[in-house]
Amino acid sequence: MNPHPLKQQLGLCCILLLLTSGAAAQTTAVITGKVADRHVPRVSLTYWTDPGISPAITQDTSLIPDSFYFRMPLPVGAAVFFYADAGTGYSFYGLIRSGDSICMKMRADSLALSGNGAQVCRALYNAKREQERIPMPVISDAGKLAAAFRQQLEVAGQVLNHYRDSMDMKTWQVIRAHIYGETAAKLAGTFWKLSPDPDSTLEDRQLLFYKTALAPAWPDIVPSDVTATSIRYLGYLLQKAEVDYFVQHRYECSNRAIYEWLKTHYSGRLRDKLLAHELMLGFAAGNQQEEQENCVRDYLQIVQDDACKQAVAKLYGRSRKGISRGSVAPSFTFTDQQGKQVGLQQFSGKVVLLHFYSGSSPLLHALAEIKNCFDETTVTFVNICCDGNPVKDLPGWLLRMDEQHRDVLTQYNISRYPTLIVVGKNGKIFATRPPDPAVDHGTALANIIYEALSQ
């Protein structure tokens, strides 16, 4: 017997409603643009659905002939930060909401914005431009640096106030937290730049500096789940926590102490995100293993937010597992000093020596000696600077770690610098901790590379 026609219609309506609601839960944001005054082969776009927690999502596109186009699937009502990069001098960090369509015309000295959602990005861009007009002191003097950052906060506030009535309150709070947070974090960092001479008065001068130069300038941002969507604001709260802890206890704090400070001074999802962000930075920086694991185990017991819990648990599991000989080397793609995309995959068929280093600890002379033993067609050296101070004379590719690629340190379980890893011709890990080449002029490491070539 056929179903009653009315039941058929009701069933069809239910299906249509389900389909409609599913489609409505997801929408698209679009970013288009042109690079106006030079030829650029590619533009990359990176965005974060939940900054500080979610991994970066990156898209690359070729310019045809000088235009680019990106589509970003976003949940309805979502607002995400994005970073558009067309090379040196052609980049922009902005905010886009679901349903927005922003057009960017990029020049080396300016950026023109139009379209639905452009007003928000224009506020961010103009605030940043006004901040960049403030001259920075040539000498790294704490007092002069703090004065410059205070000026940057003031001019940014003036620009943002101009746009206050042109956007909803939530968006206003987020971009304000972003702009203020980035500068306030730098302001907090000046606390540690006070000259230690004369040493006997350093602590007193730090406390006076805090009361007169820092505390009156902290931005008046109310911590909330809304402001927690800005990674710059989270970074500021972490920097401020270190300073506040020192001022209260009169001694520098450990990672565990900062963890406990954040746990007791914040609540709700903001607390969960702050702690997650601190722990994730700890994984990337290679914090002391036992201390890091104790914090993680405590966090997984108290965290309420599922996304935060899953993000930390995933990194914790990966760090315990680590990489081992025979496992596939985690892929990565960086932009080198000439603006070219450099990825591990392009070295397939070669032995690759990965050199993770800080500017103060590169294996300069030892690596140069080893490099002379091998042909560039069979062995590639890839040097990755992890602290923003690259060394120019290292042999091989020169890459620099940035915010978008910090997860590479966790994937390779980098806990100290320098660290060397040998990747075989098949793209698999051949050696995770080869001998220090500075000890024997690279003899043992060269032998390992020869062995990898013979496989």
Short mmCIF file of C-alpha atoms in Angstrom, two decimals:
data_model
loop_
_atom_site.label_atom_id
_atom_site.label_comp_id
_atom_site.label_asym_id
_atom_site.label_seq_id
_atom_site.Cartn_x
_atom_site.Cartn_y
_atom_site.Cartn_z
CA MET A 1 0.00 0.00 0.00
CA ASN A 2 1.37 3.45 -0.92
CA PRO A 3 1.95 5.92 1.93
CA HIS A 4 -0.68 8.57 2.46
CA PRO A 5 0.00 11.63 0.22
CA LEU A 6 0.00 13.94 3.25
CA LYS A 7 2.62 11.81 5.00
CA GLN A 8 4.71 11.86 1.84
CA GLN A 9 4.59 15.66 1.75
CA LEU A 10 5.45 15.93 5.45
CA GLY A 11 8.41 13.59 5.01
CA LEU A 12 9.65 15.56 2.00
CA CYS A 13 9.37 18.82 3.95
CA CYS A 14 11.40 17.37 6.82
CA ILE A 15 14.16 16.29 4.43
CA LEU A 16 14.22 19.73 2.82
CA LEU A 17 14.39 21.40 6.22
CA LEU A 18 17.32 19.21 7.24
CA LEU A 19 19.14 19.94 4.01
CA THR A 20 18.44 23.65 4.30
CA SER A 21 19.59 23.83 7.91
CA GLY A 22 22.78 21.95 7.04
CA ALA A 23 23.53 24.33 4.21
CA ALA A 24 22.76 27.32 6.41
CA ALA A 25 25.24 26.10 9.01
CA GLN A 26 28.05 26.61 6.52
CA THR A 27 28.72 29.61 4.31
CA THR A 28 31.63 31.07 2.35
CA ALA A 29 33.90 34.05 2.78
CA VAL A 30 35.76 35.28 -0.29
CA ILE A 31 39.02 37.19 -0.59
CA THR A 32 40.09 38.50 -4.00
CA GLY A 33 42.70 41.00 -5.04
CA LYS A 34 45.54 42.19 -7.20
CA VAL A 35 49.25 42.78 -6.73
CA ALA A 36 49.50 46.08 -8.51
CA ASP A 37 53.11 47.09 -9.02
CA ARG A 38 55.20 43.96 -9.53
CA HIS A 39 54.96 40.40 -10.82
CA VAL A 40 54.24 37.88 -8.09
CA PRO A 41 53.89 34.21 -9.09
CA ARG A 42 51.90 33.04 -6.06
CA VAL A 43 49.90 34.30 -3.10
CA SER A 44 49.28 32.29 0.06
CA LEU A 45 46.38 32.66 2.47
CA THR A 46 46.46 31.33 6.03
CA TYR A 47 43.55 31.43 8.45
CA TRP A 48 42.60 30.01 11.85
CA THR A 49 39.09 28.90 12.78
CA ASP A 50 40.05 29.03 16.47
CA PRO A 51 43.33 30.93 16.97
CA GLY A 52 45.64 29.47 19.56
CA ILE A 53 43.90 26.08 19.38
CA SER A 54 43.19 25.09 15.80
CA PRO A 55 45.99 24.48 13.30
CA ALA A 56 46.53 26.98 10.53
CA ILE A 57 44.72 26.32 7.24
CA THR A 58 46.78 27.44 4.26
CA GLN A 59 45.82 27.86 0.62
CA ASP A 60 48.12 28.83 -2.26
CA THR A 61 47.07 30.19 -5.62
CA SER A 62 48.78 31.37 -8.79
CA LEU A 63 48.11 34.90 -10.04
CA ILE A 64 46.20 35.12 -13.34
CA PRO A 65 47.67 37.42 -14.57
CA ASP A 66 48.02 39.62 -11.49
CA SER A 67 44.86 38.66 -9.58
CA PHE A 68 44.15 36.12 -6.83
CA TYR A 69 40.99 34.49 -5.49
CA PHE A 70 40.31 32.51 -2.30
CA ARG A 71 37.17 30.86 -0.95
CA MET A 72 36.99 30.04 2.77
CA PRO A 73 34.20 27.74 4.04
CA LEU A 74 33.15 29.09 7.45
CA PRO A 75 30.35 28.36 9.94
CA VAL A 76 27.54 30.90 9.89
CA GLY A 77 28.36 33.78 12.22
CA ALA A 78 32.06 32.94 12.39
CA ALA A 79 34.81 35.57 12.22
CA VAL A 80 38.38 34.41 11.57
CA PHE A 81 41.77 36.06 11.33
CA PHE A 82 43.64 35.57 8.08
CA TYR A 83 47.10 36.32 6.74
CA ALA A 84 47.53 37.06 3.02
CA ASP A 85 51.14 36.93 1.83
CA ALA A 86 52.45 37.81 -1.63
CA GLY A 87 56.08 38.21 -0.61
CA THR A 88 58.19 40.86 1.11
CA GLY A 89 56.24 44.07 1.59
CA TYR A 90 53.03 42.53 0.27
CA SER A 91 51.26 41.00 3.23
CA PHE A 92 48.26 41.74 5.43
CA TYR A 93 46.81 40.34 8.66
CA GLY A 94 43.05 40.89 8.75
CA LEU A 95 39.68 39.65 9.97
CA ILE A 96 36.89 38.27 7.80
CA ARG A 97 33.40 37.11 8.74
CA SER A 98 31.26 34.40 7.15
CA GLY A 99 29.52 35.80 4.10
CA ASP A 100 32.01 38.65 3.63
CA SER A 101 33.66 39.35 0.29
CA ILE A 102 36.81 41.47 0.51
CA CYS A 103 38.84 42.79 -2.41
CA MET A 104 42.46 43.81 -1.79
CA LYS A 105 44.71 45.85 -4.05
CA MET A 106 48.23 45.30 -2.75
CA ARG A 107 51.14 47.65 -3.35
CA ALA A 108 54.50 47.78 -1.60
CA ASP A 109 53.56 51.04 0.12
CA SER A 110 49.78 50.77 0.48
CA LEU A 111 46.74 48.52 0.55
CA ALA A 112 43.32 49.45 -0.84
CA LEU A 113 40.31 47.51 0.51
CA SER A 114 36.76 47.28 -0.79
CA GLY A 115 33.72 45.03 -0.58
CA ASN A 116 31.51 43.71 2.19
CA GLY A 117 33.71 43.34 5.28
CA ALA A 118 36.37 45.77 4.07
CA GLN A 119 35.59 48.28 6.82
CA VAL A 120 36.82 45.89 9.53
CA CYS A 121 40.06 45.19 7.65
CA ARG A 122 40.47 48.90 6.93
CA ALA A 123 40.33 49.65 10.64
CA LEU A 124 43.03 47.04 11.32
CA TYR A 125 45.19 48.27 8.46
CA ASN A 126 44.98 51.97 9.34
CA ALA A 127 45.62 51.33 13.02
CA LYS A 128 48.71 49.32 12.16
CA ARG A 129 49.93 51.98 9.71
CA GLU A 130 49.62 54.71 12.33
CA GLN A 131 51.53 52.56 14.81
CA GLU A 132 54.35 52.07 12.29
CA ARG A 133 54.73 55.86 12.01
CA ILE A 134 55.94 56.02 15.61
CA PRO A 135 59.75 56.06 15.47
CA MET A 136 61.40 53.27 17.43
CA PRO A 137 64.58 54.03 19.41
CA VAL A 138 67.82 52.91 17.77
CA ILE A 139 69.25 51.76 21.10
CA SER A 140 67.34 49.03 22.93
CA ASP A 141 66.63 51.14 26.01
CA ALA A 142 63.73 49.88 28.16
CA GLY A 143 62.37 53.33 28.98
CA LYS A 144 62.49 54.60 25.39
CA LEU A 145 61.00 51.37 24.03
CA ALA A 146 58.16 51.50 26.55
CA ALA A 147 57.44 55.13 25.64
CA ALA A 148 57.26 54.20 21.94
CA PHE A 149 54.90 51.28 22.59
CA ARG A 150 52.69 53.51 24.76
CA GLN A 151 52.48 55.94 21.85
CA GLN A 152 51.55 53.08 19.54
CA LEU A 153 48.72 52.09 21.87
CA GLU A 154 47.46 55.69 21.92
CA VAL A 155 47.44 56.22 18.14
CA ALA A 156 45.87 52.80 17.56
CA GLY A 157 43.11 53.70 20.00
CA GLN A 158 42.42 56.93 18.14
CA VAL A 159 42.09 55.10 14.82
CA LEU A 160 39.88 52.34 16.22
CA ASN A 161 37.57 54.88 17.90
CA HIS A 162 36.99 56.41 14.49
CA TYR A 163 35.53 53.08 13.27
CA ARG A 164 33.64 52.15 16.45
CA ASP A 165 30.15 52.92 15.15
CA SER A 166 30.67 51.17 11.82
CA MET A 167 30.70 47.59 13.15
CA ASP A 168 28.97 45.41 15.72
CA MET A 169 30.30 45.35 19.29
CA LYS A 170 31.67 41.80 19.12
CA THR A 171 33.76 42.54 16.04
CA TRP A 172 34.94 45.80 17.60
CA GLN A 173 36.09 43.99 20.74
CA VAL A 174 37.97 41.35 18.75
CA ILE A 175 39.96 43.73 16.53
CA ARG A 176 40.67 45.99 19.50
CA ALA A 177 42.02 43.01 21.45
CA HIS A 178 44.12 42.07 18.43
CA ILE A 179 45.71 45.50 17.86
CA TYR A 180 46.19 46.33 21.52
CA GLY A 181 47.33 42.81 22.40
CA GLU A 182 50.19 42.76 19.90
CA THR A 183 51.60 46.08 21.12
CA ALA A 184 50.92 45.50 24.82
CA ALA A 185 52.87 42.21 24.66
CA LYS A 186 55.89 44.15 23.38
CA LEU A 187 55.36 46.71 26.13
CA ALA A 188 55.39 43.93 28.73
CA GLY A 189 58.64 42.63 27.26
CA THR A 190 60.42 45.91 28.06
CA PHE A 191 60.25 44.95 31.75
CA TRP A 192 63.09 42.49 31.19
CA LYS A 193 65.22 44.96 29.20
CA LEU A 194 66.16 47.21 32.12
CA SER A 195 69.92 47.46 32.40
CA PRO A 196 71.26 45.22 35.20
CA ASP A 197 73.86 47.84 36.22
CA PRO A 198 74.13 48.68 39.04
CA ASP A 199 72.97 45.18 39.89
CA SER A 200 72.05 45.88 43.52
CA THR A 201 69.21 48.20 42.52
CA LEU A 202 67.78 46.25 39.59
CA GLU A 203 64.78 44.83 41.46
CA ASP A 204 63.81 48.22 42.88
CA ARG A 205 64.11 49.82 39.45
CA GLN A 206 61.99 47.05 37.90
CA LEU A 207 59.20 47.59 40.43
CA LEU A 208 59.28 51.36 39.88
CA PHE A 209 59.30 50.83 36.11
CA TYR A 210 56.27 48.54 36.41
CA LYS A 211 54.31 51.10 38.45
CA THR A 212 55.15 54.15 36.35
CA ALA A 213 55.68 52.88 32.79
CA LEU A 214 53.71 49.64 32.44
CA ALA A 215 50.73 49.38 34.78
CA PRO A 216 49.16 52.74 33.73
CA ALA A 217 49.45 51.76 30.05
CA TRP A 218 47.88 48.28 30.15
CA PRO A 219 44.94 48.39 27.68
CA ASP A 220 41.49 48.39 29.25
CA ILE A 221 40.27 45.18 27.63
CA VAL A 222 37.82 43.06 29.58
CA PRO A 223 38.97 39.41 29.41
CA SER A 224 36.18 37.34 27.86
CA ASP A 225 35.41 34.50 25.48
CA VAL A 226 35.15 37.14 22.72
CA THR A 227 38.59 38.68 23.24
CA ALA A 228 40.02 35.16 23.63
CA THR A 229 39.50 34.66 19.88
CA SER A 230 42.51 36.95 19.26
CA ILE A 231 45.82 35.09 19.40
CA ARG A 232 47.61 38.41 19.88
CA TYR A 233 45.56 39.06 23.01
CA LEU A 234 46.33 35.61 24.40
CA GLY A 235 50.02 36.26 23.80
CA TYR A 236 49.77 39.54 25.69
CA LEU A 237 48.12 37.86 28.69
CA LEU A 238 50.92 35.29 28.81
CA GLN A 239 53.60 38.00 28.69
CA LYS A 240 51.79 40.04 31.33
CA ALA A 241 51.42 36.98 33.58
CA GLU A 242 55.21 36.57 33.73
CA VAL A 243 55.69 40.21 34.70
CA ASP A 244 52.85 40.20 37.23
CA TYR A 245 54.18 37.03 38.82
CA PHE A 246 57.65 38.52 39.19
CA VAL A 247 56.32 41.76 40.67
CA GLN A 248 54.27 39.85 43.23
CA HIS A 249 56.80 37.15 44.18
CA ARG A 250 60.08 38.96 43.41
CA TYR A 251 61.63 36.12 41.46
CA GLU A 252 61.43 34.80 37.90
CA CYS A 253 58.90 32.09 37.34
CA SER A 254 59.01 28.62 35.85
CA ASN A 255 56.59 27.32 33.24
CA ARG A 256 54.75 25.49 36.00
CA ALA A 257 54.41 28.72 37.99
CA ILE A 258 52.90 30.53 34.99
CA TYR A 259 50.53 27.63 34.44
CA GLU A 260 49.31 27.86 38.05
CA TRP A 261 49.06 31.66 37.84
CA LEU A 262 46.82 31.50 34.77
CA LYS A 263 44.74 28.74 36.30
CA THR A 264 43.93 30.80 39.37
CA HIS A 265 43.51 34.24 37.75
CA TYR A 266 41.16 33.38 34.87
CA SER A 267 38.05 31.27 34.39
CA GLY A 268 35.75 29.80 31.74
CA ARG A 269 36.81 29.27 28.16
CA LEU A 270 39.34 32.09 28.39
CA ARG A 271 41.17 30.15 31.09
CA ASP A 272 40.98 26.95 29.05
CA LYS A 273 42.33 28.72 25.95
CA LEU A 274 45.10 30.53 27.81
CA LEU A 275 46.33 27.35 29.46
CA ALA A 276 46.05 25.41 26.19
CA HIS A 277 47.97 28.11 24.36
CA GLU A 278 50.70 28.13 27.03
CA LEU A 279 51.01 24.34 26.90
CA MET A 280 51.08 24.26 23.10
CA LEU A 281 53.85 26.87 23.10
CA GLY A 282 55.64 24.68 25.63
CA PHE A 283 55.50 21.70 23.27
CA ALA A 284 56.87 23.86 20.45
CA ALA A 285 59.66 25.35 22.56
CA GLY A 286 60.69 22.03 24.06
CA ASN A 287 59.93 22.80 27.71
CA GLN A 288 61.44 20.56 30.37
CA GLN A 289 59.66 17.26 29.78
CA GLU A 290 58.66 16.29 33.32
CA GLU A 291 57.36 19.77 34.15
CA GLN A 292 55.43 19.94 30.87
CA GLU A 293 53.84 16.52 31.35
CA ASN A 294 52.75 17.35 34.92
CA CYS A 295 50.99 20.49 33.66
CA VAL A 296 49.36 18.61 30.78
CA ARG A 297 48.03 15.85 33.02
CA ASP A 298 46.56 18.42 35.39
CA TYR A 299 45.05 20.37 32.49
CA LEU A 300 43.33 17.33 30.99
CA GLN A 301 41.63 16.82 34.36
CA ILE A 302 40.28 20.37 34.75
CA VAL A 303 39.62 21.60 31.19
CA GLN A 304 35.96 22.07 30.26
CA ASP A 305 36.24 23.13 26.62
CA ASP A 306 36.31 20.11 24.29
CA ALA A 307 38.26 21.82 21.50
CA CYS A 308 41.00 22.91 23.91
CA LYS A 309 41.14 19.47 25.48
CA GLN A 310 41.43 17.68 22.14
CA ALA A 311 44.15 20.05 20.89
CA VAL A 312 46.36 19.57 23.95
CA ALA A 313 45.70 15.81 24.16
CA LYS A 314 46.67 15.42 20.50
CA LEU A 315 49.98 17.23 20.97
CA TYR A 316 50.63 15.33 24.19
CA GLY A 317 50.11 12.00 22.47
CA ARG A 318 52.29 13.02 19.55
CA SER A 319 55.08 14.28 21.81
CA ARG A 320 55.14 11.00 23.72
CA LYS A 321 55.26 9.04 20.52
CA GLY A 322 57.73 11.35 18.81
CA ILE A 323 59.46 10.40 15.57
CA SER A 324 61.61 7.34 15.09
CA ARG A 325 63.81 5.79 12.44
CA GLY A 326 61.70 4.49 9.58
CA SER A 327 58.72 6.78 10.17
CA VAL A 328 57.69 9.21 7.41
CA ALA A 329 59.25 12.64 7.97
CA PRO A 330 56.50 15.22 8.66
CA SER A 331 56.12 17.49 5.64
CA PHE A 332 56.53 21.26 5.76
CA THR A 333 56.72 24.24 3.42
CA PHE A 334 58.50 27.51 4.26
CA THR A 335 59.28 30.68 2.34
CA ASP A 336 63.01 31.28 1.96
CA GLN A 337 64.82 34.62 2.00
CA GLN A 338 64.18 35.12 -1.71
CA GLY A 339 60.45 34.55 -1.32
CA LYS A 340 60.51 31.05 -2.85
CA GLN A 341 58.43 28.19 -1.45
CA VAL A 342 60.70 25.46 -0.04
CA GLY A 343 59.13 22.16 0.96
CA LEU A 344 60.57 18.90 2.21
CA GLN A 345 58.82 17.00 -0.57
CA GLN A 346 60.86 18.74 -3.28
CA PHE A 347 64.00 16.99 -2.00
CA SER A 348 62.60 13.51 -2.63
CA GLY A 349 65.38 11.20 -3.80
CA LYS A 350 68.02 13.09 -1.81
CA VAL A 351 69.33 12.68 1.71
CA VAL A 352 68.29 15.72 3.75
CA LEU A 353 70.03 17.00 6.88
CA LEU A 354 67.56 19.09 8.91
CA HIS A 355 69.29 21.57 11.20
CA PHE A 356 66.99 23.23 13.76
CA TYR A 357 68.90 26.00 15.51
CA SER A 358 68.71 29.26 17.44
CA GLY A 359 70.72 32.30 16.37
CA SER A 360 73.10 31.75 19.27
CA SER A 361 73.75 28.06 18.61
CA PRO A 362 74.26 27.23 14.93
CA LEU A 363 76.68 24.47 13.95
CA LEU A 364 78.34 26.79 11.47
CA HIS A 365 81.91 25.52 10.98
CA ALA A 366 81.13 21.82 11.53
CA LEU A 367 78.32 21.80 8.95
CA ALA A 368 80.46 23.65 6.41
CA GLU A 369 83.11 20.93 6.70
CA ILE A 370 80.54 18.15 6.25
CA LYS A 371 78.87 19.90 3.30
CA ASN A 372 82.14 19.82 1.37
CA CYS A 373 82.07 16.01 1.50
CA PHE A 374 78.88 15.65 -0.55
CA ASP A 375 77.46 16.55 -3.92
CA GLU A 376 74.49 18.96 -3.87
CA THR A 377 72.63 16.66 -6.26
CA THR A 378 72.50 13.89 -3.66
CA VAL A 379 72.57 15.63 -0.25
CA THR A 380 70.68 18.76 0.84
CA PHE A 381 71.18 20.76 4.03
CA VAL A 382 68.08 22.58 5.33
CA ASN A 383 68.75 25.08 8.14
CA ILE A 384 65.67 26.23 10.07
CA CYS A 385 66.15 29.18 12.42
CA CYS A 386 63.68 28.90 15.32
CA ASP A 387 64.16 32.21 17.15
CA GLY A 388 64.05 34.90 14.45
CA ASN A 389 67.84 35.48 14.25
CA PRO A 390 68.97 33.56 11.15
CA VAL A 391 72.65 32.97 10.38
CA LYS A 392 73.49 33.87 6.77
CA ASP A 393 76.63 31.77 6.25
CA LEU A 394 75.20 28.32 6.96
CA PRO A 395 75.57 25.88 4.04
CA GLY A 396 72.36 24.91 2.24
CA TRP A 397 68.82 26.31 2.43
CA LEU A 398 68.16 29.09 4.95
CA LEU A 399 64.63 29.05 6.38
CA ARG A 400 63.05 30.80 9.33
CA MET A 401 60.35 29.55 11.69
CA ASP A 402 57.22 31.72 12.04
CA GLU A 403 53.90 31.53 13.84
CA GLN A 404 52.22 29.59 11.06
CA HIS A 405 54.76 26.75 11.24
CA ARG A 406 55.41 26.28 14.97
CA ASP A 407 53.72 22.88 14.86
CA VAL A 408 56.75 21.61 12.88
CA LEU A 409 58.77 21.74 16.11
CA THR A 410 56.21 19.53 17.83
CA GLN A 411 56.00 17.14 14.87
CA TYR A 412 59.78 16.66 14.97
CA ASN A 413 59.84 16.64 18.79
CA ILE A 414 62.42 19.44 18.95
CA SER A 415 63.26 20.09 22.61
CA ARG A 416 66.66 21.78 22.33
CA TYR A 417 68.91 23.65 19.91
CA PRO A 418 70.73 22.79 17.84
CA THR A 419 69.02 19.54 16.79
CA LEU A 420 69.95 17.52 13.70
CA ILE A 421 67.73 15.00 11.90
CA VAL A 422 68.67 12.97 8.84
CA VAL A 423 65.92 12.16 6.33
CA GLY A 424 66.58 9.38 3.84
CA LYS A 425 66.08 9.40 0.08
CA ASN A 426 62.67 7.74 0.55
CA GLY A 427 61.40 10.57 2.74
CA LYS A 428 61.64 8.55 5.95
CA ILE A 429 63.55 9.38 9.12
CA PHE A 430 67.04 7.82 9.01
CA ALA A 431 68.52 9.29 12.21
CA THR A 432 66.79 11.35 14.90
CA ARG A 433 69.73 12.31 17.11
CA PRO A 434 73.02 11.92 15.22
CA PRO A 435 76.29 12.64 17.10
CA ASP A 436 77.28 16.25 17.66
CA PRO A 437 79.48 17.19 14.66
CA ALA A 438 81.34 19.78 16.71
CA VAL A 439 82.94 16.99 18.76
CA ASP A 440 84.72 15.11 15.95
CA HIS A 441 84.69 17.62 13.08
CA GLY A 442 81.58 15.90 11.72
CA THR A 443 83.16 12.48 11.09
CA ALA A 444 80.36 10.43 12.68
CA LEU A 445 77.59 12.51 11.11
CA ALA A 446 79.23 12.30 7.68
CA ASN A 447 79.36 8.51 8.03
CA ILE A 448 75.63 8.45 8.85
CA ILE A 449 74.87 10.50 5.74
CA TYR A 450 77.02 8.15 3.62
CA GLU A 451 75.08 5.22 5.08
CA ALA A 452 71.77 6.92 4.24
CA LEU A 453 72.97 7.44 0.66
CA SER A 454 73.68 3.72 0.30
CA GLN A 455 70.16 2.68 1.27
#
